[in-house]
Short mmCIF file of C-alpha atoms in Angstrom, two decimals:
data_model
loop_
_atom_site.label_atom_id
_atom_site.label_comp_id
_atom_site.label_asym_id
_atom_site.label_seq_id
_atom_site.Cartn_x
_atom_site.Cartn_y
_atom_site.Cartn_z
CA GLN A 1 0.58 0.45 0.09
CA VAL A 2 1.58 2.99 -0.81
CA GLN A 3 1.15 6.37 1.38
CA LEU A 4 2.91 9.80 0.77
CA GLN A 5 3.51 12.24 3.52
CA GLU A 6 3.87 15.81 3.37
CA SER A 7 6.30 17.67 4.87
CA GLY A 8 7.69 21.21 5.97
CA PRO A 9 7.58 24.53 7.79
CA GLY A 10 3.81 25.51 8.52
CA LEU A 11 4.86 29.18 8.16
CA VAL A 12 6.84 30.65 5.54
CA LYS A 13 7.27 34.47 5.32
CA PRO A 14 6.60 36.99 1.87
CA SER A 15 9.11 36.91 -0.97
CA GLU A 16 10.54 34.17 0.77
CA THR A 17 10.76 30.29 -0.78
CA LEU A 18 8.42 27.59 0.28
CA SER A 19 10.09 24.02 0.23
CA LEU A 20 8.14 20.98 0.82
CA THR A 21 8.66 17.41 0.61
CA CYS A 22 6.66 14.23 0.26
CA THR A 23 8.12 11.19 1.38
CA VAL A 24 6.58 7.84 -0.52
CA SER A 25 6.20 4.75 1.13
CA GLY A 26 5.62 1.28 0.58
CA GLY A 27 6.64 1.84 -3.09
CA SER A 28 9.98 2.90 -5.11
CA VAL A 29 9.57 7.21 -7.00
CA SER A 30 11.16 5.37 -9.84
CA SER A 31 8.38 3.35 -10.93
CA GLY A 32 8.43 4.38 -14.42
CA SER A 33 4.35 4.31 -14.52
CA TYR A 34 4.28 7.75 -12.21
CA TYR A 35 4.27 11.51 -12.69
CA TRP A 36 5.08 13.08 -9.33
CA SER A 37 2.72 15.63 -7.96
CA TRP A 38 1.86 18.60 -6.47
CA ILE A 39 -1.76 20.44 -6.19
CA ARG A 40 -3.03 22.97 -3.70
CA GLN A 41 -5.99 24.06 -2.57
CA PRO A 42 -6.33 28.10 -0.86
CA PRO A 43 -8.75 28.03 1.65
CA GLY A 44 -12.42 27.63 0.80
CA LYS A 45 -11.65 27.64 -2.72
CA GLY A 46 -10.29 24.49 -5.65
CA LEU A 47 -8.09 22.62 -6.83
CA GLU A 48 -4.98 23.69 -8.57
CA TRP A 49 -2.06 21.73 -10.30
CA ILE A 50 1.34 22.77 -9.19
CA GLY A 51 3.18 20.65 -11.69
CA TYR A 52 4.57 17.10 -11.61
CA ILE A 53 7.83 15.22 -12.40
CA TYR A 54 9.37 12.26 -13.45
CA TYR A 55 11.79 10.04 -12.04
CA SER A 56 14.13 10.48 -14.93
CA GLY A 57 14.08 13.86 -13.71
CA TYR A 58 11.50 15.48 -16.24
CA THR A 59 9.71 17.92 -15.23
CA ASN A 60 6.20 19.99 -16.41
CA ASN A 61 5.02 22.97 -14.46
CA ASN A 62 1.80 25.04 -14.50
CA PRO A 63 2.53 28.10 -16.59
CA SER A 64 0.77 30.20 -14.37
CA LEU A 65 3.42 29.99 -11.51
CA LYS A 66 5.40 31.08 -14.03
CA SER A 67 8.78 30.29 -12.98
CA ARG A 68 8.21 30.71 -9.37
CA VAL A 69 8.12 26.28 -9.53
CA THR A 70 11.26 24.21 -8.85
CA ILE A 71 10.72 20.39 -8.49
CA SER A 72 13.24 17.75 -8.41
CA VAL A 73 12.85 13.92 -7.31
CA ASP A 74 15.47 12.07 -4.80
CA THR A 75 15.99 8.38 -5.78
CA SER A 76 17.92 7.59 -3.03
CA LYS A 77 15.69 8.85 -0.48
CA ASN A 78 12.21 8.31 -1.79
CA GLN A 79 11.38 11.48 -2.24
CA PHE A 80 10.73 14.44 -4.09
CA SER A 81 9.34 18.32 -3.31
CA LEU A 82 8.21 21.33 -3.76
CA LYS A 83 10.27 24.61 -3.96
CA LEU A 84 7.76 27.85 -4.52
CA SER A 85 9.84 31.17 -5.07
CA SER A 86 8.72 34.80 -4.08
CA VAL A 87 5.49 33.98 -2.34
CA THR A 88 2.75 35.64 -0.68
CA ALA A 89 -0.04 35.41 1.05
CA ALA A 90 -2.19 34.06 -2.39
CA ASP A 91 0.04 30.96 -2.05
CA THR A 92 -1.83 30.54 1.76
CA ALA A 93 -3.02 26.85 0.76
CA VAL A 94 -3.26 22.94 1.79
CA TYR A 95 -0.39 21.82 0.01
CA TYR A 96 -0.80 18.19 -1.41
CA CYS A 97 1.73 15.52 -2.77
CA ALA A 98 0.07 13.10 -5.16
CA ARG A 99 0.57 10.11 -7.59
CA ASP A 100 -0.58 10.95 -11.15
CA HIS A 101 0.25 6.95 -12.25
CA ARG A 102 -0.17 6.80 -16.51
CA TRP A 103 -0.12 4.66 -19.33
CA VAL A 104 0.96 4.98 -22.95
CA ARG A 105 -2.15 6.37 -24.26
CA GLY A 106 -3.82 7.96 -20.75
CA SER A 107 -4.11 8.44 -17.22
CA TYR A 108 -5.40 5.68 -14.02
CA GLY A 109 -5.66 9.13 -12.42
CA MET A 110 -4.36 10.53 -8.89
CA ASP A 111 -4.64 7.91 -7.45
CA VAL A 112 -2.16 7.84 -4.40
CA TRP A 113 -2.38 11.56 -1.96
CA GLY A 114 -1.20 12.43 0.99
CA GLN A 115 -2.86 13.62 3.73
CA GLY A 116 -2.52 17.68 2.82
CA THR A 117 -0.04 20.20 4.39
CA THR A 118 -1.14 23.88 5.24
CA VAL A 119 0.89 26.00 4.52
CA THR A 120 0.25 29.96 5.16
CA VAL A 121 2.39 32.74 4.54
CA SER A 122 2.50 36.45 6.73
CA SER A 123 5.50 38.17 8.52
CA GLU B 1 -5.76 25.78 -21.07
CA ILE B 2 -8.36 23.00 -21.51
CA VAL B 3 -11.01 24.96 -18.76
CA LEU B 4 -13.45 22.55 -17.17
CA THR B 5 -17.08 24.49 -15.79
CA GLN B 6 -18.99 22.18 -13.73
CA SER B 7 -22.33 22.73 -13.28
CA PRO B 8 -24.37 23.02 -11.11
CA GLY B 9 -22.55 25.06 -8.07
CA THR B 10 -24.00 23.21 -6.01
CA LEU B 11 -26.54 20.04 -6.15
CA SER B 12 -28.95 20.49 -2.92
CA LEU B 13 -31.00 16.19 -2.76
CA SER B 14 -32.39 13.71 -0.55
CA PRO B 15 -30.50 10.24 0.43
CA GLY B 16 -31.70 7.76 -1.77
CA GLU B 17 -31.81 10.72 -4.78
CA ARG B 18 -29.66 10.70 -7.47
CA ALA B 19 -27.09 12.89 -8.36
CA THR B 20 -26.35 14.15 -11.98
CA LEU B 21 -23.21 16.70 -11.91
CA SER B 22 -21.44 18.28 -15.26
CA CYS B 23 -18.10 18.81 -16.30
CA ARG B 24 -17.73 20.53 -19.54
CA ALA B 25 -14.50 21.38 -21.42
CA SER B 26 -13.78 24.27 -23.55
CA GLN B 27 -11.82 22.16 -25.97
CA SER B 28 -11.73 18.25 -26.29
CA VAL B 29 -10.49 15.93 -24.35
CA SER B 30 -9.49 12.74 -24.62
CA SER B 31 -11.99 10.23 -22.24
CA THR B 32 -8.34 8.52 -21.43
CA TYR B 33 -7.39 11.74 -19.86
CA LEU B 34 -10.20 12.93 -17.63
CA ALA B 35 -11.64 11.82 -13.76
CA TRP B 36 -13.54 13.05 -11.03
CA TYR B 37 -13.21 13.16 -7.27
CA GLN B 38 -14.42 13.07 -4.10
CA GLN B 39 -13.61 15.27 -1.33
CA LYS B 40 -14.91 15.67 1.76
CA PRO B 41 -13.91 18.56 4.61
CA GLY B 42 -10.56 18.46 6.34
CA GLN B 43 -9.38 15.05 3.70
CA ALA B 44 -7.63 15.02 0.80
CA PRO B 45 -9.29 14.38 -2.24
CA ARG B 46 -10.22 10.55 -3.44
CA LEU B 47 -10.40 9.11 -6.94
CA LEU B 48 -13.30 8.28 -8.24
CA ILE B 49 -13.80 7.55 -11.57
CA TYR B 50 -10.91 7.26 -14.07
CA GLY B 51 -10.93 7.38 -18.33
CA ALA B 52 -13.90 9.13 -18.28
CA SER B 53 -16.23 6.05 -16.85
CA SER B 54 -13.44 3.38 -14.72
CA ARG B 55 -14.68 3.47 -11.13
CA ALA B 56 -11.63 3.19 -9.04
CA THR B 57 -10.59 0.68 -6.95
CA GLY B 58 -12.84 0.31 -3.92
CA ILE B 59 -15.27 2.69 -5.62
CA PRO B 60 -18.87 1.01 -4.91
CA ASP B 61 -21.03 0.67 -8.48
CA ARG B 62 -23.74 3.13 -7.38
CA PHE B 63 -20.69 6.24 -9.18
CA SER B 64 -21.18 6.17 -12.65
CA GLY B 65 -19.25 8.45 -14.95
CA SER B 66 -19.50 9.08 -19.19
CA GLY B 67 -19.02 11.14 -21.74
CA SER B 68 -16.33 12.69 -24.06
CA GLY B 69 -15.38 15.36 -26.58
CA THR B 70 -16.72 18.14 -24.12
CA ASP B 71 -18.98 17.37 -22.11
CA PHE B 72 -18.69 14.46 -19.17
CA THR B 73 -20.94 13.65 -16.30
CA LEU B 74 -20.98 11.73 -13.55
CA THR B 75 -23.68 10.19 -11.67
CA ILE B 76 -24.94 8.47 -7.95
CA SER B 77 -27.08 6.66 -8.81
CA ARG B 78 -28.64 6.90 -4.92
CA LEU B 79 -27.02 8.87 -3.00
CA GLU B 80 -25.73 7.77 0.73
CA PRO B 81 -24.95 9.70 3.95
CA GLU B 82 -21.58 9.37 3.56
CA ASP B 83 -22.00 11.26 -0.37
CA PHE B 84 -22.40 14.57 0.49
CA ALA B 85 -19.57 15.80 -0.49
CA VAL B 86 -18.05 18.05 -3.22
CA TYR B 87 -16.39 16.71 -6.52
CA TYR B 88 -14.29 17.50 -9.07
CA CYS B 89 -13.14 16.64 -12.41
CA GLN B 90 -10.30 16.95 -13.74
CA GLN B 91 -8.47 16.64 -17.49
CA PHE B 92 -4.85 15.61 -18.22
CA SER B 93 -4.94 15.88 -21.98
CA SER B 94 -3.84 18.86 -22.17
CA SER B 95 -0.60 19.90 -20.33
CA PRO B 96 0.26 21.80 -19.06
CA PRO B 97 -1.28 22.21 -17.08
CA VAL B 98 -3.50 19.76 -16.20
CA THR B 99 -6.19 21.43 -14.84
CA PHE B 100 -9.69 20.77 -12.64
CA GLY B 101 -12.94 21.61 -12.48
CA GLY B 102 -14.22 24.46 -10.15
CA GLY B 103 -16.75 21.67 -7.97
CA THR B 104 -19.97 20.68 -7.07
CA LYS B 105 -20.69 20.68 -3.85
CA VAL B 106 -23.64 17.78 -3.17
CA ASP B 107 -25.42 18.62 0.23
CA ILE B 108 -28.34 17.46 2.21
CA LYS B 109 -32.14 19.04 1.43
#
């Protein structure tokens, strides 16, 4: 049973960099069928896809976040990470990591999610 | 970017009733890249449907998905008390970005 767990600071100051890590247990981040994803949800609002990474290091990010997003993977630790730079209050949200299960011509969906971690941007 | 519009915003129904949720895309989405999720307060989303019509592991058969092109539907045949939640559609067809609909809240009438 694969499980994901987010970790990182719950409070970040404006203009600083938000850093979160997702630890994968019960499975391997090096499995070839998955895109390891980050999604966020501002208070009382809907879901926003941030980006994903493949175990090889290939990434794809939401253009709306411009160049503020960096997603990386550490296969030795079975983790992947998110860095979001120059944060503002608008980046306050619950941040989720999730496994996006792909096949050649489709997706089996985001079938495993972390519990989410709340990040508040405030001085 | 493909925009997904979900309707209605809120659906007020009683247990035992049928729920029909709509997800309309701004351009055609491959069915193999359309999913539905359920989210309850304080919880992470849970995958219900992938490939527009395939139920995820452990999802009861009262949940069904259908549609193609730009119009997709999630149907809950008979609402159980645990089904009152927010439902999101998602497309992976055109990425970046992967996009979610704005959600439909199913609440108790």
